[in-house]
Amino acid sequence: MAELAALEDPKARAVNERHGDDHGVNLGKLRALAKRLKTQQDLARGLWATGDGAARLLALLICRPKAFERAELDAMMREARTPKVQDWLVNYAVKKSPHAEELRVAWSGDPDPVVAAAGWALTADRVVKKPEGLDLAGLLDVIEAGMKDAPDRLQWAMNTCLAQIGIEHAEHRARAIGIGERLEVLKDYPTSPGCTSPYAPIWIGEMVRRQGGTPPTTAR
């Protein structure tokens, strides 16, 4: 904790706080510290228990994902207060856990929109990596019905899932683009030059183009 405190940068904290995070540690320096510590599950649990944002990020870098119990990961998600910790928990721990699928199903319909967003993030990952057994048409039904009015983080995760269905599954591409066009979620999201817009029709079209395909421009 003393080492983490020494890495604190007020300017970095100010930038992070504008995005809802609560730490001031440069992530490159945090990763260097994690590389030195290597995997230490007991230390990871201790760091998480402090409740400190930087400590929790470090914990997720040095943890052993398969060592967490399902209930432990569920509790951690509900305790994670900030976007960066929530994202790293999903990407660095839950996705590598044997409980990932069970948590994906349980979280996707959770009344807490942040927990539900984690479930949709796991669903988007499965759409890309292991779509067998997923009801993609059913997912599109849920997205079409609920994404427009969903809270920001949940909306973002559902939109990501929509885009990934359109990118990865040509048979659902026209419908995915059509849903995006009708709902117009993130249509006006500010996008830096050289970056792809998160607006699903543009995102799908650009990624399919890069893969050498020709996406439909309107729903059929």
CSV table of N, CA and C in Angstrom, one decimal, residues 70 74 78 101-111 115 119:
chain,number,residue,atom,x,y,z
A,70,ARG,N,-17.4,-19.0,-7.1
A,70,ARG,CA,-18.5,-18.2,-7.8
A,70,ARG,C,-19.0,-17.1,-6.9
A,74,ASP,N,-19.1,-13.0,-7.5
A,74,ASP,CA,-20.3,-12.3,-7.4
A,74,ASP,C,-20.3,-11.1,-6.4
A,78,ARG,N,-20.3,-6.9,-7.0
A,78,ARG,CA,-21.2,-6.0,-6.3
A,78,ARG,C,-20.5,-4.9,-5.5
A,101,GLU,N,-19.6,-18.8,-17.3
A,101,GLU,CA,-20.8,-19.0,-17.9
A,101,GLU,C,-22.0,-18.9,-17.0
A,102,GLU,N,-21.8,-19.5,-15.8
A,102,GLU,CA,-22.9,-19.4,-14.8
A,102,GLU,C,-23.1,-18.0,-14.4
A,103,LEU,N,-22.1,-17.2,-14.2
A,103,LEU,CA,-22.2,-15.8,-13.8
A,103,LEU,C,-22.8,-15.0,-14.9
A,104,ARG,N,-22.4,-15.3,-16.2
A,104,ARG,CA,-23.0,-14.6,-17.3
A,104,ARG,C,-24.5,-14.7,-17.3
A,105,VAL,N,-25.0,-15.9,-17.1
A,105,VAL,CA,-26.4,-16.1,-17.1
A,105,VAL,C,-27.1,-15.4,-16.0
A,106,ALA,N,-26.5,-15.5,-14.8
A,106,ALA,CA,-27.1,-14.9,-13.6
A,106,ALA,C,-27.1,-13.4,-13.6
A,107,TRP,N,-26.0,-12.8,-14.1
A,107,TRP,CA,-25.8,-11.4,-14.1
A,107,TRP,C,-26.6,-10.7,-15.2
A,108,SER,N,-26.9,-11.3,-16.3
A,108,SER,CA,-27.4,-10.6,-17.5
A,108,SER,C,-28.8,-9.9,-17.1
A,109,GLY,N,-29.6,-10.6,-16.3
A,109,GLY,CA,-30.9,-10.0,-15.9
A,109,GLY,C,-30.9,-9.4,-14.6
A,110,ASP,N,-29.8,-9.1,-14.0
A,110,ASP,CA,-29.7,-8.6,-12.6
A,110,ASP,C,-30.4,-7.2,-12.5
A,111,PRO,N,-31.1,-6.9,-11.5
A,111,PRO,CA,-31.7,-5.6,-11.3
A,111,PRO,C,-30.7,-4.5,-11.2
A,115,VAL,N,-24.2,-4.7,-12.6
A,115,VAL,CA,-24.0,-6.1,-12.6
A,115,VAL,C,-24.5,-6.7,-13.9
A,119,GLY,N,-22.8,-8.9,-17.1
A,119,GLY,CA,-23.3,-10.1,-17.8
A,119,GLY,C,-23.4,-10.0,-19.3
